[in-house]
mmCIF file of C-alpha atoms in Angstrom:
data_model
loop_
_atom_site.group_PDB
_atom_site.id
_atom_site.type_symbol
_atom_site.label_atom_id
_atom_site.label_comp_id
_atom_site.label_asym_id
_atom_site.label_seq_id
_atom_site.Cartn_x
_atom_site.Cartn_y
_atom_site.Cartn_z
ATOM 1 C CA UNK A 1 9.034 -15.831 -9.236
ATOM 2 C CA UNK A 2 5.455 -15.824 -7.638
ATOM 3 C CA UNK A 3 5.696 -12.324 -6.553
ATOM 4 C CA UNK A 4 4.906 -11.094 -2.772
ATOM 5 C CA UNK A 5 4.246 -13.982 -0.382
ATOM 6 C CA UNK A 6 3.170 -13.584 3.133
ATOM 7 C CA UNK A 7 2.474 -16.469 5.896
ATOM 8 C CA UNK A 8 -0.051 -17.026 7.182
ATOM 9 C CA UNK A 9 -2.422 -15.443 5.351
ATOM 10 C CA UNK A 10 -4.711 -15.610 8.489
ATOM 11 C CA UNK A 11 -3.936 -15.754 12.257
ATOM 12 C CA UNK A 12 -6.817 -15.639 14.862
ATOM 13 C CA UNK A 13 -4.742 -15.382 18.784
ATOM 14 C CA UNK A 14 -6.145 -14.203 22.167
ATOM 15 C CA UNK A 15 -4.901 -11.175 23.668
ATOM 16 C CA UNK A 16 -1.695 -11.149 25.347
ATOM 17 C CA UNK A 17 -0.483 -13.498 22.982
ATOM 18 C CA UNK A 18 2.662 -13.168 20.407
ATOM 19 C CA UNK A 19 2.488 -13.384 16.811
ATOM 20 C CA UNK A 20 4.884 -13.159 13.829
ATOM 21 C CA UNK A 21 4.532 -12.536 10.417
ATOM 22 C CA UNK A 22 6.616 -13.302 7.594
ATOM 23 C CA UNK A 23 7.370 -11.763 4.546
ATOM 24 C CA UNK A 24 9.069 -12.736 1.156
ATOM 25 C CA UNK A 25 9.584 -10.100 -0.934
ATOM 26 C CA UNK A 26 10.204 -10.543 -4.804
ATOM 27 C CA UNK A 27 14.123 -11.587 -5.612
ATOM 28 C CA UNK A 28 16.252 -8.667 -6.177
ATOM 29 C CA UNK A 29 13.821 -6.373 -4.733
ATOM 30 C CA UNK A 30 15.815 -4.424 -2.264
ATOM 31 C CA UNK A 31 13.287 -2.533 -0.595
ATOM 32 C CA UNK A 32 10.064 -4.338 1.623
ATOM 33 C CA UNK A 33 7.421 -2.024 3.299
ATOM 34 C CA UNK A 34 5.144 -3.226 6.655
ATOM 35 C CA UNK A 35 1.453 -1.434 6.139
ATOM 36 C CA UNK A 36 -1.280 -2.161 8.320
ATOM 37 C CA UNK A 37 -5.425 -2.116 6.926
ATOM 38 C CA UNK A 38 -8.428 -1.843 8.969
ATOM 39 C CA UNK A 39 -11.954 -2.021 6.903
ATOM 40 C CA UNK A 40 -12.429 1.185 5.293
ATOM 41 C CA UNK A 41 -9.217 2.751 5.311
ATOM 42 C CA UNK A 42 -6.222 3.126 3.463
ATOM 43 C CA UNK A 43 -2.775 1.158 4.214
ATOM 44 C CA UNK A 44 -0.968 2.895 7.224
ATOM 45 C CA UNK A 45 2.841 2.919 6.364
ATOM 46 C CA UNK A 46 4.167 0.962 9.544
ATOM 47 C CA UNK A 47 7.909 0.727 8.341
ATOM 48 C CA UNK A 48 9.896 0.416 5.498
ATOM 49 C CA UNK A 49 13.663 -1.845 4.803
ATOM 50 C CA UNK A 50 16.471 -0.783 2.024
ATOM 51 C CA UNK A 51 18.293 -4.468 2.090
ATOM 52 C CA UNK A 52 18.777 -5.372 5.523
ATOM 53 C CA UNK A 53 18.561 -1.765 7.138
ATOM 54 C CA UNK A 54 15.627 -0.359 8.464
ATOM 55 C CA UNK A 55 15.343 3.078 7.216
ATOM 56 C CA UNK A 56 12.301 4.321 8.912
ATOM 57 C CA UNK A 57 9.843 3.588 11.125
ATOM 58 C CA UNK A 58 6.211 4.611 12.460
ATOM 59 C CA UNK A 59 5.237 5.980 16.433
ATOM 60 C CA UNK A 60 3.596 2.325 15.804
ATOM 61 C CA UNK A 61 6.499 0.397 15.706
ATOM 62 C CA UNK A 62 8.067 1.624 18.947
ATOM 63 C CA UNK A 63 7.085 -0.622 21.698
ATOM 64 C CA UNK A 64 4.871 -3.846 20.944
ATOM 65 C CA UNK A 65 5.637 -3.677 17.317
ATOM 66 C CA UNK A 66 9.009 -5.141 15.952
ATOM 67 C CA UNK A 67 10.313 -5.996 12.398
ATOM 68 C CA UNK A 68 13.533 -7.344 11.236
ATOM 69 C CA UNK A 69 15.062 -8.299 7.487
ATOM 70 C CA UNK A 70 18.170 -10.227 8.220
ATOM 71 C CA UNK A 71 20.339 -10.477 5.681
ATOM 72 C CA UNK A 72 18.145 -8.112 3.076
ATOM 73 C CA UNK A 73 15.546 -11.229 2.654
ATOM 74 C CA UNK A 74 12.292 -11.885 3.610
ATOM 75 C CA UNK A 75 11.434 -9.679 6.726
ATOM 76 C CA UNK A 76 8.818 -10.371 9.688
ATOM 77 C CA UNK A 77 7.128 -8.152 11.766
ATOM 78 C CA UNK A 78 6.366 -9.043 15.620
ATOM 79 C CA UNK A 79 3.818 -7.921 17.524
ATOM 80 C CA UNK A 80 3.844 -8.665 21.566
ATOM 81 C CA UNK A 81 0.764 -8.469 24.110
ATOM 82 C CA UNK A 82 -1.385 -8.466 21.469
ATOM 83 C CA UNK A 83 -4.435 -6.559 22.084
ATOM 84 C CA UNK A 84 -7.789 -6.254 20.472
ATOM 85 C CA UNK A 85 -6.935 -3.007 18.059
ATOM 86 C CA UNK A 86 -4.217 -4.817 16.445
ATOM 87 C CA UNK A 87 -6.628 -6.704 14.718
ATOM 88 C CA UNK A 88 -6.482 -5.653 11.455
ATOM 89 C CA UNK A 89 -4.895 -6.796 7.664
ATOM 90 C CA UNK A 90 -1.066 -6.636 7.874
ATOM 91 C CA UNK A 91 0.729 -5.936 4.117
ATOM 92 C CA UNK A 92 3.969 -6.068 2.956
ATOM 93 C CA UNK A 93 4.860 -4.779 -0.226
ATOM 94 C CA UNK A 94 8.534 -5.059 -2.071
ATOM 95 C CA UNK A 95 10.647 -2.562 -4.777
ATOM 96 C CA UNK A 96 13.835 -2.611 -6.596
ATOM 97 C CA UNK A 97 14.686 1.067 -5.478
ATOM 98 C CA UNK A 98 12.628 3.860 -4.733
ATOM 99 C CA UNK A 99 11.138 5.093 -7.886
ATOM 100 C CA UNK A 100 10.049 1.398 -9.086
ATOM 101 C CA UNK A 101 6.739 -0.685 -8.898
ATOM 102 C CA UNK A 102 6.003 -1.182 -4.919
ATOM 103 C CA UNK A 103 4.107 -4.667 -5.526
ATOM 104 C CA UNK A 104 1.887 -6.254 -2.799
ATOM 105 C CA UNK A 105 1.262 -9.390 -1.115
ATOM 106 C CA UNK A 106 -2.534 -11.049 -0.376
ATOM 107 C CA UNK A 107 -1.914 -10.452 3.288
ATOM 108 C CA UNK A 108 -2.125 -11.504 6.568
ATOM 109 C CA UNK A 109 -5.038 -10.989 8.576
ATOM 110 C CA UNK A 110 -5.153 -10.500 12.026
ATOM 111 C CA UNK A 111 -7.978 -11.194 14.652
ATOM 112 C CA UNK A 112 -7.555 -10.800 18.301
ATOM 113 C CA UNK A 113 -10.260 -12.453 20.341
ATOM 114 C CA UNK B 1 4.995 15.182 6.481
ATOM 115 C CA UNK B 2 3.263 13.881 3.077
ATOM 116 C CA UNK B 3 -0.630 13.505 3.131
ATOM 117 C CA UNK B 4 -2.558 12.055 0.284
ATOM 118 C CA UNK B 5 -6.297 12.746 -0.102
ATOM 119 C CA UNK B 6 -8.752 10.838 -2.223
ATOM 120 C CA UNK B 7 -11.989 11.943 -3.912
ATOM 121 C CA UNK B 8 -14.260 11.098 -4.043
ATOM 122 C CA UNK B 9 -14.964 8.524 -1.198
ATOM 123 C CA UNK B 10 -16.854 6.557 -2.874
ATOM 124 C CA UNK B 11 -18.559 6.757 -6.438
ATOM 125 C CA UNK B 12 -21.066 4.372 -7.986
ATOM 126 C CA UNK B 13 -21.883 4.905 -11.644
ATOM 127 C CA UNK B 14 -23.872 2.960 -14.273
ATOM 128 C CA UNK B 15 -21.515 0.305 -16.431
ATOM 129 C CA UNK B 16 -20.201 2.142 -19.606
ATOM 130 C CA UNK B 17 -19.530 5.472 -18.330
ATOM 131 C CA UNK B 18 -16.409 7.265 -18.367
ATOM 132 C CA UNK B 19 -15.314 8.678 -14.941
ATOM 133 C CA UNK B 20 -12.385 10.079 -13.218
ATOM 134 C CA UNK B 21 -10.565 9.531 -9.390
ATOM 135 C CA UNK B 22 -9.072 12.336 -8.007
ATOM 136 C CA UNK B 23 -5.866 12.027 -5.863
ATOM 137 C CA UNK B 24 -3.948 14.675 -4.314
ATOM 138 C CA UNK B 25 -0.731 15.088 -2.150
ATOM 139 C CA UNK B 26 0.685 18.197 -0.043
ATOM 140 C CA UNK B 27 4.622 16.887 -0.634
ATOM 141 C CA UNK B 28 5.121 17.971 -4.341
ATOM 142 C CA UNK B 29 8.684 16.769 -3.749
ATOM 143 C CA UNK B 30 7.943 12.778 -4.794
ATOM 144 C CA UNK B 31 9.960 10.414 -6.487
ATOM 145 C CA UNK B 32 6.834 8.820 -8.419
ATOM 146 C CA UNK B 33 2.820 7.906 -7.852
ATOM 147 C CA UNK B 34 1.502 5.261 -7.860
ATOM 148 C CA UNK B 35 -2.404 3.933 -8.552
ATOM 149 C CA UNK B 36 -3.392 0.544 -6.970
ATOM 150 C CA UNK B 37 -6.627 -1.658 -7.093
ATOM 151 C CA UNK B 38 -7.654 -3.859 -4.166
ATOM 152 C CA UNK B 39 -10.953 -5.736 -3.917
ATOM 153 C CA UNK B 40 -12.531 -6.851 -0.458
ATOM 154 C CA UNK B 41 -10.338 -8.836 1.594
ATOM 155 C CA UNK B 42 -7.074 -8.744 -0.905
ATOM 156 C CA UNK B 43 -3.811 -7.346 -1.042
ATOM 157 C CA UNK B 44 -3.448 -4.687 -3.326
ATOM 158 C CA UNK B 45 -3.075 -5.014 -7.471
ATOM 159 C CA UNK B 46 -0.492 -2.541 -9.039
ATOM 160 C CA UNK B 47 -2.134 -0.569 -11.892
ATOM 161 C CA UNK B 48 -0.198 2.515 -13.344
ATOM 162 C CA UNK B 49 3.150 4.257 -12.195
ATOM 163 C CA UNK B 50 3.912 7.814 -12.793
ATOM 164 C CA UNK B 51 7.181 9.004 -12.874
ATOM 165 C CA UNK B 52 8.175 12.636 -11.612
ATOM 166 C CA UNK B 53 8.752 13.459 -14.458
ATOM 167 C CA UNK B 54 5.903 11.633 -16.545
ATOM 168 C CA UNK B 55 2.821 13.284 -17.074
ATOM 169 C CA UNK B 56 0.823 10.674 -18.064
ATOM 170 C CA UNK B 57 0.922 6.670 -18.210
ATOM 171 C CA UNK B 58 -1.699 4.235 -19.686
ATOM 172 C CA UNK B 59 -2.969 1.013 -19.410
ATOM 173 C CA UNK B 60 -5.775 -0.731 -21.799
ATOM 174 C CA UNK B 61 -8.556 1.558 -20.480
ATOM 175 C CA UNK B 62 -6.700 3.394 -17.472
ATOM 176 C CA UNK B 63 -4.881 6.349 -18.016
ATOM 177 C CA UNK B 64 -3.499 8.290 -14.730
ATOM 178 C CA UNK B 65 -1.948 11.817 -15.274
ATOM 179 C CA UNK B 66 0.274 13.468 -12.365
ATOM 180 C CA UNK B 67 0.391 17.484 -12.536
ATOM 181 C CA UNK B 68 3.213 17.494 -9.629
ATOM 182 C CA UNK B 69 3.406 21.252 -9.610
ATOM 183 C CA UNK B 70 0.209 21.448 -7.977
ATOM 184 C CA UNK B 71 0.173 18.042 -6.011
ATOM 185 C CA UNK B 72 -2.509 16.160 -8.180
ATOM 186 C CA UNK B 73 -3.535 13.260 -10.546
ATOM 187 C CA UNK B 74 -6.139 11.682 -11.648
ATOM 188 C CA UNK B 75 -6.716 8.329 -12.978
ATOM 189 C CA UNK B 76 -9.541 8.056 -15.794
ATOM 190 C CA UNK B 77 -11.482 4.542 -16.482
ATOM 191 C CA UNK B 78 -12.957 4.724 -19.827
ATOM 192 C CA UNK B 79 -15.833 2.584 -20.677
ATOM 193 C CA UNK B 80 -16.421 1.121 -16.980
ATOM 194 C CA UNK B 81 -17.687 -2.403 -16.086
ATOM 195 C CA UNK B 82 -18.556 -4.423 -13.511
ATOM 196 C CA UNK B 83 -15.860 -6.089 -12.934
ATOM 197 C CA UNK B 84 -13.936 -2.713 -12.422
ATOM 198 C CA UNK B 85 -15.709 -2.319 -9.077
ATOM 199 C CA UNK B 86 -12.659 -2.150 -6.678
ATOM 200 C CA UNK B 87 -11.659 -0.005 -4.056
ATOM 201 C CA UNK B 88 -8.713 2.346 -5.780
ATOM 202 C CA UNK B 89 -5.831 3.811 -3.802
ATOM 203 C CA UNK B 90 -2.797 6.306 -4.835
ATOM 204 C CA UNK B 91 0.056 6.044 -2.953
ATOM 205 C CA UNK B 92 3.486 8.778 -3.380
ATOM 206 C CA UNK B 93 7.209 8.080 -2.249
ATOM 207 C CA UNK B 94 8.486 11.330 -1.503
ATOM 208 C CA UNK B 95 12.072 12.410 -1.560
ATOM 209 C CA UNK B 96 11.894 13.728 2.319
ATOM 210 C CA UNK B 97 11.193 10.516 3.746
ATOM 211 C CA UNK B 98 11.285 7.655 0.545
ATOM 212 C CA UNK B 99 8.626 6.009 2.368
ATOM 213 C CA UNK B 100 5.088 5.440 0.287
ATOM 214 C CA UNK B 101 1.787 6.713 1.903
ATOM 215 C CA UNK B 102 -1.668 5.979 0.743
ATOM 216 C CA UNK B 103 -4.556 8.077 0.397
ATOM 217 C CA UNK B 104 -7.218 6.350 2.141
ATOM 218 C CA UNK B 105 -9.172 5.113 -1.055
ATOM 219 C CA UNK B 106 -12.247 5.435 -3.286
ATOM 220 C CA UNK B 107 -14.736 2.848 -3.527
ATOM 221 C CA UNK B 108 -16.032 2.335 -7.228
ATOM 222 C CA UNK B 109 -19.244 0.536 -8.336
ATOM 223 C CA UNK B 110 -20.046 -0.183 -11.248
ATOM 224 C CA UNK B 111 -23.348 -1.091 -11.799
ATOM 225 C CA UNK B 112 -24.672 -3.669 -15.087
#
C-alpha cells in the first residue's frame, strides 16, 4: 500500500469550468476527510466520510461543492462554476476509525485563471 | 464548535536549540491530537498521536504532551536542524462532531 493518493496532483481551469478530484484513501481505512489550503493557513475541514456515508459537511460544501464515496472507496469532490477563490490546495486525508492516524495525501492543487 | 490555536506563528531559532510549539483547543471533549509536518507545497507528514488518555508520546527527537483538562499540548523538538524547518500543524477530533480541525500552523526555521 502506497498510502493516500490523489489525481491530479495539479489542475489549472478557467472560471466557470467543472473540475473533479479523486481520492484513494489507504485500504481498510474507513474514514476519508476533504480539507481545503490556501498559502498561509491551516487545512479548512470541508467534509468528512465513515465508509460510504457522509457524516458531515461544511457551509462550503452546500452549493458548488459536491463529494461522493460510493461504495466506501476512493471519494471525489466536485466543484461547479468554478471561480477564482477556489483556487487553492485541495487534501484528502484517510483513518481506520476515529481515534487512529488521519494520514494525508500530496494534494491537488487548484488554479483558476 | 472546536477551535484550535497555534503559537507561536512563526518561530525561527538557531540550529541546535531546544524549543517548544504551543497548541491549544476550546473542545476539551476530543477523541485524540494529533501533530503534523508539511513543507511548502506538500501534503501533510503525520508525526505524533496523542490519545485522550495519553499524556505524552515520542518520536526520535519529538515529544508532544496533551494536558486535555485545560485544552493544551505542546510538542518539543530537541536538538533542532535544518532540515526540521517545516510548517507544523495540530489538528483534534472531537467527540461532538468526530470531524478533525487544524490550528492554522507555525512556521519553524531553523537556521545552520
Amino acid at each position: 500500500d502506497t498510502g493516500v493518493s490523489q489525481d491530479p496532483r495539479h489542475k489549472i481551469t478557467k472560471r466557470g469550468q467543472n473540475v473533479t478530484f479523486r481520492c484513494d484513501p489507504i485500504s481498510e481505512h474507513n474514514r476519508l476527510y476533504w480539507y481545503r489550503q490556501t498559502l498561509g493557513q491551516g487545512p479548512e475541514f470541508l467534509t468528512y466520510f465513515q465508509n460510504e456515508a457522509q457524516l458531515e459537511k461544511s457551509r462550503l460544501l452546500s452549493d458548488r461543492f459536491s463529494a461522493e464515496r460510493p461504495k466506501g472507496s476512493f471519494s471525489t469532490l466536485e466543484i461547479q462554476r468554478t471561480e477564482q477563490g477556489d483556487s487553492a490546495m485541495y487534501l484528502c486525508a484517510s483513518s481506520y476509525g476515529a481515534n487512529t492516524e488521519a494520514f494525508f495525501g500530496q494534494g491537488t492543487r487548484l488554479t483558476v485563471v | 464548535k472546536q477551535e484550535v490555536t497555534q503559537i507561536p506563528a512563526a518561530l525561527s531559532v538557531p540550529e541546535g536549540e531546544n524549543l517548544v510549539l504551543n497548541c491549544s483547543f476550546t473542545d476539551s471533549a476530543i477523541y485524540n491530537l494529533q501533530w503534523f509536518r508539511q513543507d511548502p507545497g506538500k501534503g501533510l507528514t503525520s508525526l505524533l498521536l496523542i490519545q485522550s488518555s495519553q499524556r505524552e508520546q515520542t518520536s526520535g527527537r519529538l515529544n508532544a504532551s496533551l494536558d486535555k483538562s485545560s485544552g493544551r499540548s505542546t510538542l518539543y523538538i530537541a536538538a533542532s536542524q535544518p532540515g526540521d524547518s517545516a510548517t507544523y500543524l495540530c489538528a483534534v477530533i472531537t467527540y461532538n462532531n468526530n470531524d478533525m480541525r487544524f490550528g492554522a500552523g507555525t512556521r519553524l526555521t531553523v537556521k545552520p
